[in-house]
XYZ file of C-alpha atoms in Angstrom:
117
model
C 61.515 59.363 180.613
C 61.871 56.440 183.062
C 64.181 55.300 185.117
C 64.990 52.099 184.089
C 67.804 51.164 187.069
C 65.099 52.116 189.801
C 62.725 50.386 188.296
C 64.812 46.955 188.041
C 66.342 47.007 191.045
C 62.642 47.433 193.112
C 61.836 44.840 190.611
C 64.564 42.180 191.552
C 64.308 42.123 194.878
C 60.583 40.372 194.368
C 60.533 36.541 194.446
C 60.394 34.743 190.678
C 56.448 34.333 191.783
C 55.979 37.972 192.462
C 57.636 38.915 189.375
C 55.497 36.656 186.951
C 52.674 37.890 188.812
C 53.568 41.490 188.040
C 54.087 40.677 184.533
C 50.396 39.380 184.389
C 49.580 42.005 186.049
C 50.596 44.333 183.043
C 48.617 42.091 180.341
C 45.630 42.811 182.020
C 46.119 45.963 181.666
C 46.996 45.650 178.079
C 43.513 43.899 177.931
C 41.385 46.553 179.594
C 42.823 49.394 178.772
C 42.818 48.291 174.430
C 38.977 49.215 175.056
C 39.682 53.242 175.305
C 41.475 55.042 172.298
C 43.141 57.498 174.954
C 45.048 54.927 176.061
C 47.198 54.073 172.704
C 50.721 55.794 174.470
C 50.036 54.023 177.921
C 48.944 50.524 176.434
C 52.513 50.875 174.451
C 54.312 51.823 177.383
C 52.884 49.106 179.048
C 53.862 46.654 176.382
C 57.802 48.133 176.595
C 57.664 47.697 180.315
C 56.334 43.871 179.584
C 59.358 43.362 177.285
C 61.869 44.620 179.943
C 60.104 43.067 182.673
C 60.963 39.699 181.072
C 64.069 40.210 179.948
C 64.780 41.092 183.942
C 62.889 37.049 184.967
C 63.251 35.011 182.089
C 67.131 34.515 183.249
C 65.972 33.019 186.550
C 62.922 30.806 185.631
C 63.063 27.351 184.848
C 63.566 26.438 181.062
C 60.072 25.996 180.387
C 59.032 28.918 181.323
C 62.079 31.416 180.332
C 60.890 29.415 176.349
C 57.413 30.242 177.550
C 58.199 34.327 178.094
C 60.473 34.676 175.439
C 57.810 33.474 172.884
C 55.676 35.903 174.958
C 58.679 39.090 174.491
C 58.334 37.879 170.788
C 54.689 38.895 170.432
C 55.053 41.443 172.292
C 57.603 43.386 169.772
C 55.883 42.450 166.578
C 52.782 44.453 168.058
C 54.874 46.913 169.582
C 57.022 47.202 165.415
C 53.417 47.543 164.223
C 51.306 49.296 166.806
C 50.297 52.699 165.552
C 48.611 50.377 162.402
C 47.213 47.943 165.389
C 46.130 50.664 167.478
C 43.588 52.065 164.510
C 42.039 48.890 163.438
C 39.864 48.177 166.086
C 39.451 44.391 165.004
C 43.299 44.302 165.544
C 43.330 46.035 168.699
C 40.658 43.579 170.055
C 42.828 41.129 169.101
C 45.683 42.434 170.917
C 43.485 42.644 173.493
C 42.338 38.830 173.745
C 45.875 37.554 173.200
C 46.706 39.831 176.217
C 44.125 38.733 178.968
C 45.710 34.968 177.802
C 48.763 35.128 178.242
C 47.904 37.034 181.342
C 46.418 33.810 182.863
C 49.098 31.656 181.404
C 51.874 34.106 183.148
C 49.809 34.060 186.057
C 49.175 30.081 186.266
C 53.264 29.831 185.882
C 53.766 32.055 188.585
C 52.051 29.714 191.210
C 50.306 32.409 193.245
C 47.228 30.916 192.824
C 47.766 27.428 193.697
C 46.062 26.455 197.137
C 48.452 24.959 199.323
């Protein structure tokens, strides 16, 4: 079982930037880790932990991109309401995949850590 407190309040005291970059972070390794079928409980934790994790930054992210990471916590539950069925079609799950290692760049082009100053 996690703890849920710790793990928001080491969370919040990261910059908006550092937090959308952790978030990334995660859907890459929703991407990489779809490839192995021992990773079905870890790739769902990881998509729970994705869900919180924006629930904890959409509230202090521009407009844009609060719309941007809710339509991403959207996705995220309908695989997460249909993952054991997801998680045994491998077509699906390299769907899953792909739509992961997007919206990691997307999450991590909104976060601005890449931008040369």
């Amino acid at each position: 079982m996690r703890d849920w407190n710790a793990l928001k309040s080491r969370y919040l005291r990261d910059d908006l930037p550092i937090r959308l970059g952790n978030l990334a972070s995660n859907l890459a390794r929703i991407n990489s880790r779809c490839q192995n079928l021992a990773n079905r409980d870890l790739v769902e934790s990881l998509l729970q932990e994705s869900k919180v994790f924006i629930e904890w930054t959409a509230k202090d992210a521009e407009v844009e991109i609060a719309a941007e990471l809710v339509e991403l916590q959207v996705e995220l539950a309908c695989w997460q309401y249909s993952w054991t069925s997801i998680w045994e079609d491998t077509e699906q799950r390299i769907k899953v995949a792909e739509a992961a290692r997007i919206w990691s760049e997307k999450v991590l082009n909104m976060s601005g850590l890449l931008a040369v100053n």
